[in-house]
Short mmCIF file of N, CA, C and O in Angstrom, two decimals:
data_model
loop_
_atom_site.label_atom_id
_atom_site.label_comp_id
_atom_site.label_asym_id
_atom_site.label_seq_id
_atom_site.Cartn_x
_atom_site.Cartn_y
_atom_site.Cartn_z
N UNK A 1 -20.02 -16.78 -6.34
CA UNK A 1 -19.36 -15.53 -6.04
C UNK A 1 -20.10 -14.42 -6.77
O UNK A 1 -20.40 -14.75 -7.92
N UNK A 2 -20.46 -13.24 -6.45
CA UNK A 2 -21.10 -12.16 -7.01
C UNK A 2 -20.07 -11.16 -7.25
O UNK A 2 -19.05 -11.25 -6.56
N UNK A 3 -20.18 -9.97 -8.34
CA UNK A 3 -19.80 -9.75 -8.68
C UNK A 3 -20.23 -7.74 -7.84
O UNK A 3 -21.36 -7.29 -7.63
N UNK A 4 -19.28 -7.25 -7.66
CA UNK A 4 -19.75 -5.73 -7.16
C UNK A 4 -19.08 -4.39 -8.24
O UNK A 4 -17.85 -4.35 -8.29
N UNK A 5 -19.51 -3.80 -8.71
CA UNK A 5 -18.95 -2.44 -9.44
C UNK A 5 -18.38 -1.62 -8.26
O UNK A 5 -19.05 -1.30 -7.28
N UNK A 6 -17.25 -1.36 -8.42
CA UNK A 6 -16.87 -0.12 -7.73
C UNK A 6 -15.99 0.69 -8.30
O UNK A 6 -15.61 0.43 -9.44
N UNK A 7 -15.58 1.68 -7.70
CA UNK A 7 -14.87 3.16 -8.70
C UNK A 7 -13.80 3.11 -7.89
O UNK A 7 -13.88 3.02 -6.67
N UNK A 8 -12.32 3.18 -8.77
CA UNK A 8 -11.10 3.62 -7.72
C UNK A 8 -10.63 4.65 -8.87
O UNK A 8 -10.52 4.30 -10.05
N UNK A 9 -10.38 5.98 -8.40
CA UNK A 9 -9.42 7.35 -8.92
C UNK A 9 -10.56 7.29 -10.26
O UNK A 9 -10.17 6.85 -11.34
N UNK A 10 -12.05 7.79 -10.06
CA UNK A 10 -12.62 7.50 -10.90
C UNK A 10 -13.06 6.69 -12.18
O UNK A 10 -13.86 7.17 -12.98
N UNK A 11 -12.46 5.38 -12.34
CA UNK A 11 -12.54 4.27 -13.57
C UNK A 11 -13.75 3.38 -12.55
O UNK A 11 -14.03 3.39 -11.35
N UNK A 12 -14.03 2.96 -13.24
CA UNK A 12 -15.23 1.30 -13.11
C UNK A 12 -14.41 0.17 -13.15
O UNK A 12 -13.68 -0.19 -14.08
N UNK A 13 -14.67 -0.65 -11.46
CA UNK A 13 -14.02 -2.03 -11.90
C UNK A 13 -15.28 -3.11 -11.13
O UNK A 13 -15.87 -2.97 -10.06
N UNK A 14 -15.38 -4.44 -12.39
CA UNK A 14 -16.06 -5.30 -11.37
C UNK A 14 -15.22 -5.89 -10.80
O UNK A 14 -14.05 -6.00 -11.18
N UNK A 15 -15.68 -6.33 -9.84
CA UNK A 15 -14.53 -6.98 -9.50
C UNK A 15 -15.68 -8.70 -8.58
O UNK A 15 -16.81 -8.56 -8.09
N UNK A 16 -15.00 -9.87 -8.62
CA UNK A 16 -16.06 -10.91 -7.80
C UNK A 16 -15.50 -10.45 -6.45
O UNK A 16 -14.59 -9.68 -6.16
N UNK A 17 -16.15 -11.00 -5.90
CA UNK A 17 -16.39 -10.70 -4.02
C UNK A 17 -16.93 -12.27 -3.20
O UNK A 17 -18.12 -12.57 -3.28
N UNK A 18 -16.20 -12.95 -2.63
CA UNK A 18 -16.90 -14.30 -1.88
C UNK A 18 -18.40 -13.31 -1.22
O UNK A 18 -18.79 -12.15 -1.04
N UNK A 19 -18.72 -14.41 -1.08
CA UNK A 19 -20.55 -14.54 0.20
C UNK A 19 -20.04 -13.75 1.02
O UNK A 19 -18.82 -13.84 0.87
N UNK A 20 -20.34 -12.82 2.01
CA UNK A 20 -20.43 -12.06 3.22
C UNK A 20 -18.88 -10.75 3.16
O UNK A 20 -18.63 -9.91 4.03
N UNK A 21 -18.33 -10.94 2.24
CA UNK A 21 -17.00 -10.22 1.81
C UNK A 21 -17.14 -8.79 1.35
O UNK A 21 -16.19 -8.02 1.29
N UNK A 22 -18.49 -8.43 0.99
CA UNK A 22 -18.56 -7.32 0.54
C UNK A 22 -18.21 -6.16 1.37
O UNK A 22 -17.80 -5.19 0.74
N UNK A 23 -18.29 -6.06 2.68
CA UNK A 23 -17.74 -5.20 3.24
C UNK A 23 -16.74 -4.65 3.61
O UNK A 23 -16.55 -3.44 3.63
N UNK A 24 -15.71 -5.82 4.06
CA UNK A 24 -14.38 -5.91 3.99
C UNK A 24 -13.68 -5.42 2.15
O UNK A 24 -12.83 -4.56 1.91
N UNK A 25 -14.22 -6.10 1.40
CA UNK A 25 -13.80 -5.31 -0.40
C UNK A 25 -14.23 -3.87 -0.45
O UNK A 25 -13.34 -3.13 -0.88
N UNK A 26 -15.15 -3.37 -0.19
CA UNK A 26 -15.70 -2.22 0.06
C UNK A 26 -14.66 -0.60 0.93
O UNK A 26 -14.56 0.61 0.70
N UNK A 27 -14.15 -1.51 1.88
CA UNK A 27 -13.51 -1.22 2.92
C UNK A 27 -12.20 -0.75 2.35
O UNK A 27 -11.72 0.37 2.50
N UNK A 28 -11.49 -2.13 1.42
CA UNK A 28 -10.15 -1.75 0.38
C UNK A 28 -10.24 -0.96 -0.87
O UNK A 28 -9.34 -0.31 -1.41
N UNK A 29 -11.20 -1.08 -1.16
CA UNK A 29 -11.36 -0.35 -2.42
C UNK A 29 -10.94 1.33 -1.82
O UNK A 29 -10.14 2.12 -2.31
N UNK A 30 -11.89 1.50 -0.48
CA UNK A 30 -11.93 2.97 -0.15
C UNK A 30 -10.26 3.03 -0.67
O UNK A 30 -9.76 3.57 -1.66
N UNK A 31 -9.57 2.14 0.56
CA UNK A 31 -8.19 2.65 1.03
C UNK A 31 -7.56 2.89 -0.17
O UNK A 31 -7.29 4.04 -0.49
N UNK A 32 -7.23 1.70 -1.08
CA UNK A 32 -6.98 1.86 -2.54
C UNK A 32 -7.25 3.46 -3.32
O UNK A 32 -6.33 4.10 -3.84
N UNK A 33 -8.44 3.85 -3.29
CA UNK A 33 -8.92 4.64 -4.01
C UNK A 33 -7.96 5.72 -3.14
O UNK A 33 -6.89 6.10 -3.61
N UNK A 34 -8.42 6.14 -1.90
CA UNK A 34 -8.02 7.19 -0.95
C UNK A 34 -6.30 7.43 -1.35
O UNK A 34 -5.74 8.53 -1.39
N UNK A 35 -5.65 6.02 -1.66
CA UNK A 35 -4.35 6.67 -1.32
C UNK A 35 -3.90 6.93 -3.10
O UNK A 35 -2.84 7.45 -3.44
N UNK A 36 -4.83 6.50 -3.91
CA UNK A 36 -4.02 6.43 -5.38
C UNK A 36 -4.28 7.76 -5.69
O UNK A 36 -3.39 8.26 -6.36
N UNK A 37 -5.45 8.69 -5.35
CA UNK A 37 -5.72 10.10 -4.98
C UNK A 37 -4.92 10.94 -4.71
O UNK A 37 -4.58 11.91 -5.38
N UNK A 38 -4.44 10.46 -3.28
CA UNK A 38 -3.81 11.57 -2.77
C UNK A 38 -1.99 11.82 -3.46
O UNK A 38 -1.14 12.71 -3.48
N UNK A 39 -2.14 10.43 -3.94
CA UNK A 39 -0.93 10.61 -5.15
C UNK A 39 -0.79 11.64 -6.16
O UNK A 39 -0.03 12.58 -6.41
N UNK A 40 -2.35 10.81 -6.90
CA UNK A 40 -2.34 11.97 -7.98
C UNK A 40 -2.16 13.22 -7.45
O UNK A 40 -1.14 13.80 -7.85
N UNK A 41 -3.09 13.99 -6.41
CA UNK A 41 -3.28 14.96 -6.08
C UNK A 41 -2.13 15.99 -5.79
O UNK A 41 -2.05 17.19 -6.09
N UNK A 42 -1.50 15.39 -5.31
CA UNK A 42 -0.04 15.66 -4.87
C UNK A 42 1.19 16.35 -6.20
O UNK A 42 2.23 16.98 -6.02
N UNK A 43 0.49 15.90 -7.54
CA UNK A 43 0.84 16.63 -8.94
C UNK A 43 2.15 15.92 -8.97
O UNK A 43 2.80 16.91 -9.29
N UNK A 44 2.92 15.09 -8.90
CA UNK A 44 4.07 14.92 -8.87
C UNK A 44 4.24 13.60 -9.93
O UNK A 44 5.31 13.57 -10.53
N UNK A 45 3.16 12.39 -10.25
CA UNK A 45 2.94 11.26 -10.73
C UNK A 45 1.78 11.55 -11.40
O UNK A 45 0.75 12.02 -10.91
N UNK A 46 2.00 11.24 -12.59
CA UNK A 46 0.83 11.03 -13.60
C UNK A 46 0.09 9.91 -14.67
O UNK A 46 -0.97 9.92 -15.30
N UNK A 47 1.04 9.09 -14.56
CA UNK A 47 0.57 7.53 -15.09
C UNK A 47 0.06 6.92 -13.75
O UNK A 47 0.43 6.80 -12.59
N UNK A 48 -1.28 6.51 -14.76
CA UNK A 48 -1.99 5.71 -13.41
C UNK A 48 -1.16 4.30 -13.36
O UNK A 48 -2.20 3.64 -13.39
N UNK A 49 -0.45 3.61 -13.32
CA UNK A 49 0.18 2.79 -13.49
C UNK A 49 1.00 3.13 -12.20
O UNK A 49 0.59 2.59 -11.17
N UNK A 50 2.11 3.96 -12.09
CA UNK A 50 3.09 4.50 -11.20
C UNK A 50 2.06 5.10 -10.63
O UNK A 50 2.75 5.61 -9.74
N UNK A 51 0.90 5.51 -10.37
CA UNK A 51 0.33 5.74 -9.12
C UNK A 51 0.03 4.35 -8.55
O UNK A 51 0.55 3.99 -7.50
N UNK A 52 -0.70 3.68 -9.14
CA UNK A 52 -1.46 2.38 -8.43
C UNK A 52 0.22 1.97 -7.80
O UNK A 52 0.37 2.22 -6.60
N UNK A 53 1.18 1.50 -8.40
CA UNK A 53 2.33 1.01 -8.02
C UNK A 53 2.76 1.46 -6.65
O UNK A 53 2.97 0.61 -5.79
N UNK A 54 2.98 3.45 -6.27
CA UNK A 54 3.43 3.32 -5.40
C UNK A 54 1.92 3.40 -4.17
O UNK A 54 2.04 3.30 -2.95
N UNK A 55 1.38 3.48 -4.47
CA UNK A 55 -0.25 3.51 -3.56
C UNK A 55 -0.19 1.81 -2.91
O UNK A 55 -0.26 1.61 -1.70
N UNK A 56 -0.04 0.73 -3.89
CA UNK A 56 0.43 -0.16 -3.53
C UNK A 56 1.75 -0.44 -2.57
O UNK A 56 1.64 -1.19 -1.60
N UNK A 57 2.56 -0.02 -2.79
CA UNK A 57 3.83 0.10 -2.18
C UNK A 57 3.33 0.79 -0.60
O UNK A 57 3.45 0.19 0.47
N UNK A 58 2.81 2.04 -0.73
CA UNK A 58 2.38 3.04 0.68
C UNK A 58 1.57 1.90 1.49
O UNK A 58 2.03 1.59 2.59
N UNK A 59 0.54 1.32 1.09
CA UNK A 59 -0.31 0.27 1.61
C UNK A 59 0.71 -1.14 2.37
O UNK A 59 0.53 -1.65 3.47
N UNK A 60 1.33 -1.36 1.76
CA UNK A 60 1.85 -2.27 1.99
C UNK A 60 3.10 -2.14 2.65
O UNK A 60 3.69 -3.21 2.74
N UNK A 61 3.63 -1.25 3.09
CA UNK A 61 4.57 -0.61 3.72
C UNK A 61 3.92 -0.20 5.38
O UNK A 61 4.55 -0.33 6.43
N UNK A 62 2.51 0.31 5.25
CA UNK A 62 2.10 0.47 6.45
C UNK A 62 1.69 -0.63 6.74
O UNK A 62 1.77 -0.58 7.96
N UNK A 63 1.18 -1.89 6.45
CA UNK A 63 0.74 -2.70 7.19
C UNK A 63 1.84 -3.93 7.58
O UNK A 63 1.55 -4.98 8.16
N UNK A 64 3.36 -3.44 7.02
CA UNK A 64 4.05 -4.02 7.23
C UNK A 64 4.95 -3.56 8.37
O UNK A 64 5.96 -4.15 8.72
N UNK A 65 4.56 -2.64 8.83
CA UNK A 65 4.78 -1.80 10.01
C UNK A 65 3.73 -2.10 10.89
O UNK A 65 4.14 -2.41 12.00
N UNK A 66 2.31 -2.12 10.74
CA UNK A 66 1.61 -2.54 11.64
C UNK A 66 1.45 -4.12 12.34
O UNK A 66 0.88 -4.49 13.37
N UNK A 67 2.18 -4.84 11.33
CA UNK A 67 2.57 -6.49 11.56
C UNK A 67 3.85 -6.17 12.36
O UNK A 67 3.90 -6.87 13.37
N UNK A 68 4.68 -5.51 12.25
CA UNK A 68 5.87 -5.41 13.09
C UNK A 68 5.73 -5.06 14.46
O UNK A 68 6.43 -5.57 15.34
N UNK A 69 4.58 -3.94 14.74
CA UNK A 69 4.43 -3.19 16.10
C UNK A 69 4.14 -4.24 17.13
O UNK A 69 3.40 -5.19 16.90
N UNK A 70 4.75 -4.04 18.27
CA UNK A 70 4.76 -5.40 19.44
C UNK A 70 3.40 -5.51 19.83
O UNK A 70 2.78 -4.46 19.66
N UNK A 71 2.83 -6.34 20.23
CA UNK A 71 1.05 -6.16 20.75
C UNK A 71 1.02 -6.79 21.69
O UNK A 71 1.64 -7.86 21.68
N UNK A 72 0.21 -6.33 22.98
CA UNK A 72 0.38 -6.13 24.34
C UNK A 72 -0.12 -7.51 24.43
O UNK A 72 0.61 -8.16 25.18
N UNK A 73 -1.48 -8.47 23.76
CA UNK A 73 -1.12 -10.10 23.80
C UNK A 73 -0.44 -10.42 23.19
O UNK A 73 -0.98 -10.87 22.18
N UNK A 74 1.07 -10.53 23.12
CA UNK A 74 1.47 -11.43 22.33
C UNK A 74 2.12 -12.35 23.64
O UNK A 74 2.64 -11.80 24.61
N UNK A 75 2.00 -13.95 23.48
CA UNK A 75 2.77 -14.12 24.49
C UNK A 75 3.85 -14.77 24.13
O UNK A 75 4.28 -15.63 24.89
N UNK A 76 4.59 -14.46 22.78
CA UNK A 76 5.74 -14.91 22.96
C UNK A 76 6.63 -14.22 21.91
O UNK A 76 6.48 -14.07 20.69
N UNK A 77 7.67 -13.79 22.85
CA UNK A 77 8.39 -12.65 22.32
C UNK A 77 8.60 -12.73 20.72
O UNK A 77 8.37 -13.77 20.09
N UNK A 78 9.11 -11.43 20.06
CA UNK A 78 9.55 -11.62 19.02
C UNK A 78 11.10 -11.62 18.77
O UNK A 78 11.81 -10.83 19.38
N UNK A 79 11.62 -12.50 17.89
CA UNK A 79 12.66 -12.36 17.65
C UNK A 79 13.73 -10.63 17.33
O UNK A 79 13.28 -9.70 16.66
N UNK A 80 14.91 -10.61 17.90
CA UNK A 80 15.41 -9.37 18.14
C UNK A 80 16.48 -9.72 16.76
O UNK A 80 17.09 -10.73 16.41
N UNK A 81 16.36 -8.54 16.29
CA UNK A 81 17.38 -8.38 14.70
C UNK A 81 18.84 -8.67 15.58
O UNK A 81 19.14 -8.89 16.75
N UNK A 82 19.47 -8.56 14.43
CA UNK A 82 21.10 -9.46 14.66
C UNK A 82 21.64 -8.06 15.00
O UNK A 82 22.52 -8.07 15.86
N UNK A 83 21.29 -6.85 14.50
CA UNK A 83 22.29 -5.69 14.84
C UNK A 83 20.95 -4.48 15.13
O UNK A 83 20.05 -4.26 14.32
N UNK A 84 21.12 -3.70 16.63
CA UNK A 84 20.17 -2.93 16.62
C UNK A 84 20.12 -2.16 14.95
O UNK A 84 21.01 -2.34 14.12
N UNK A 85 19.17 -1.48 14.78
CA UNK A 85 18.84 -1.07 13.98
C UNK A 85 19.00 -1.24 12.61
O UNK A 85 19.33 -0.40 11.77
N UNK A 86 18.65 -2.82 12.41
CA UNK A 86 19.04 -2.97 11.11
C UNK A 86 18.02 -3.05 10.26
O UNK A 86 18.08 -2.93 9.04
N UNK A 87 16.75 -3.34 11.16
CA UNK A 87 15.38 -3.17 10.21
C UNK A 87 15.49 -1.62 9.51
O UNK A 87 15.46 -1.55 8.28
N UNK A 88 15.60 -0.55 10.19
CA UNK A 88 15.57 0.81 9.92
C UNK A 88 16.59 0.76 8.58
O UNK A 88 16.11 1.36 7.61
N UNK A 89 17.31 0.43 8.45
CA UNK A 89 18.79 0.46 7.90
C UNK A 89 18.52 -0.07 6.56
O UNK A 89 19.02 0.39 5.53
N UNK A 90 17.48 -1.34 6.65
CA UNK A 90 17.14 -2.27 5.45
C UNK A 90 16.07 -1.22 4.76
O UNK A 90 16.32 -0.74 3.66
N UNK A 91 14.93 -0.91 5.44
CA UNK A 91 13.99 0.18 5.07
C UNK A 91 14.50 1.08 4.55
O UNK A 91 13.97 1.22 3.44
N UNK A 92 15.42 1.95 4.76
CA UNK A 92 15.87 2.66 4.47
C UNK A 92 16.77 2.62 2.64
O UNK A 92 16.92 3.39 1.70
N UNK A 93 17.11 1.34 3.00
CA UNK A 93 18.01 1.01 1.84
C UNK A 93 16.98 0.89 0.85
O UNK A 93 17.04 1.60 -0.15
N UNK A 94 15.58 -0.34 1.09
CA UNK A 94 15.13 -0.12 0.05
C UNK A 94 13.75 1.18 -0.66
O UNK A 94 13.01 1.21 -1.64
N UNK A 95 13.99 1.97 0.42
CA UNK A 95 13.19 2.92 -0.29
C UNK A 95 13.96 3.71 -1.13
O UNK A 95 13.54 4.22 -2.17
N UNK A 96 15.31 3.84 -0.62
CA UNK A 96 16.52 4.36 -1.53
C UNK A 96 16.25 3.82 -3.13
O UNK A 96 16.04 4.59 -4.07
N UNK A 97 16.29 2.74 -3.20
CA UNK A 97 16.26 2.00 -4.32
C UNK A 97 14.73 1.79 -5.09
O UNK A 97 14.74 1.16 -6.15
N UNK A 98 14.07 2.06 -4.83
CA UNK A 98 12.54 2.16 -5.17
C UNK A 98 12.25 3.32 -5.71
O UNK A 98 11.56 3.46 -6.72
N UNK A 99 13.05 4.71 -4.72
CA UNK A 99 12.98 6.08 -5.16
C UNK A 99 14.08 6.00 -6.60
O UNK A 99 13.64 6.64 -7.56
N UNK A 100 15.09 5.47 -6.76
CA UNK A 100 16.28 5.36 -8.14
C UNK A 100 15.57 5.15 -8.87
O UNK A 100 15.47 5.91 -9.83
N UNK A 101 14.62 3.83 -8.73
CA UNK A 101 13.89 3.33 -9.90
C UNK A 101 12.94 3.61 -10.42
O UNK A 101 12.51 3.02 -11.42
N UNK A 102 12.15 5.01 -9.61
CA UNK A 102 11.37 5.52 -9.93
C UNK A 102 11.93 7.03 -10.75
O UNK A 102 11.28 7.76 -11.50
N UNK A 103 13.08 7.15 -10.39
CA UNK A 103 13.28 7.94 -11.26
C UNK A 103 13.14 9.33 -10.93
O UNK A 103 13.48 9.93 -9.91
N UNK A 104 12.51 9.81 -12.13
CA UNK A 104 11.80 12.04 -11.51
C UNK A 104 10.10 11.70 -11.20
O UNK A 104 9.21 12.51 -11.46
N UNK A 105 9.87 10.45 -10.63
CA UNK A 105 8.33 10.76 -10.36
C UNK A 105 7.93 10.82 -8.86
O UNK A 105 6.83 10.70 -8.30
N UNK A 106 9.48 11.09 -8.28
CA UNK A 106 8.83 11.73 -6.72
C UNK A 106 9.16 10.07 -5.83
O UNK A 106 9.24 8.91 -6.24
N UNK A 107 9.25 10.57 -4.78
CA UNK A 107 10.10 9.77 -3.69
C UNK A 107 8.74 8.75 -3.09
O UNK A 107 7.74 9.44 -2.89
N UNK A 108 8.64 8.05 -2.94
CA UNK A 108 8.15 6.84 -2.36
C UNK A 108 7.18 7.73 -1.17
O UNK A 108 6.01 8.09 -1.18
N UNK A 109 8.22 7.87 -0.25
CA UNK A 109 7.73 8.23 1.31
C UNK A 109 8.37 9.76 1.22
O UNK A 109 8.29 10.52 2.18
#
């Protein structure tokens, strides 16, 4: 495994990388970097800690939305929630609770 330097919100990290992976790591680092940025930037969060946290959280929130979106191959349906709108309802609840626990450092979403 080799090892690559890269920069996220300006710090140095090595980090290892499998054989042919470097591009795809390359690729996250951007996103990583891009969104722990636009945190900071935003003046509202100032421990890099509670940035990486909710940058993490934003990341993982959209691709948990993009795993949800129906896709035109799928050929076999997806299961339908027990009460319309209860995914929305659950989302909802826990960003509620993410934003409590975060306290005065600014709302999630």
């Amino acid at each position: 495994m080799k090892q690559i330097e890269v920069q996220i919100m300006g710090q140095s990290y090595l980090l290892g990388c499998p054989e042919g992976g470097e591009p795809q790591l390359r690729e996250a680092v951007e996103r990583v970097d891009a969104a722990m940025c636009k945190i900071r930037d935003a003046g509202k969060v100032k421990a890099r800690d509670r940035i990486a946290v909710l940058a993490s959280l934003n990341l993982a929130f959209d691709l948990v939305q993009r795993e949800a979106a129906p896709t035109p191959a799928a050929s076999t349906p997806s299961p339908e929630p027990a009460e319309p709108g209860e995914d929305d309802a659950r989302a909802a609840q826990l960003v509620q609770r993410l934003d409590q626990a975060l306290a005065g450092d600014g709302h999630l979403l």
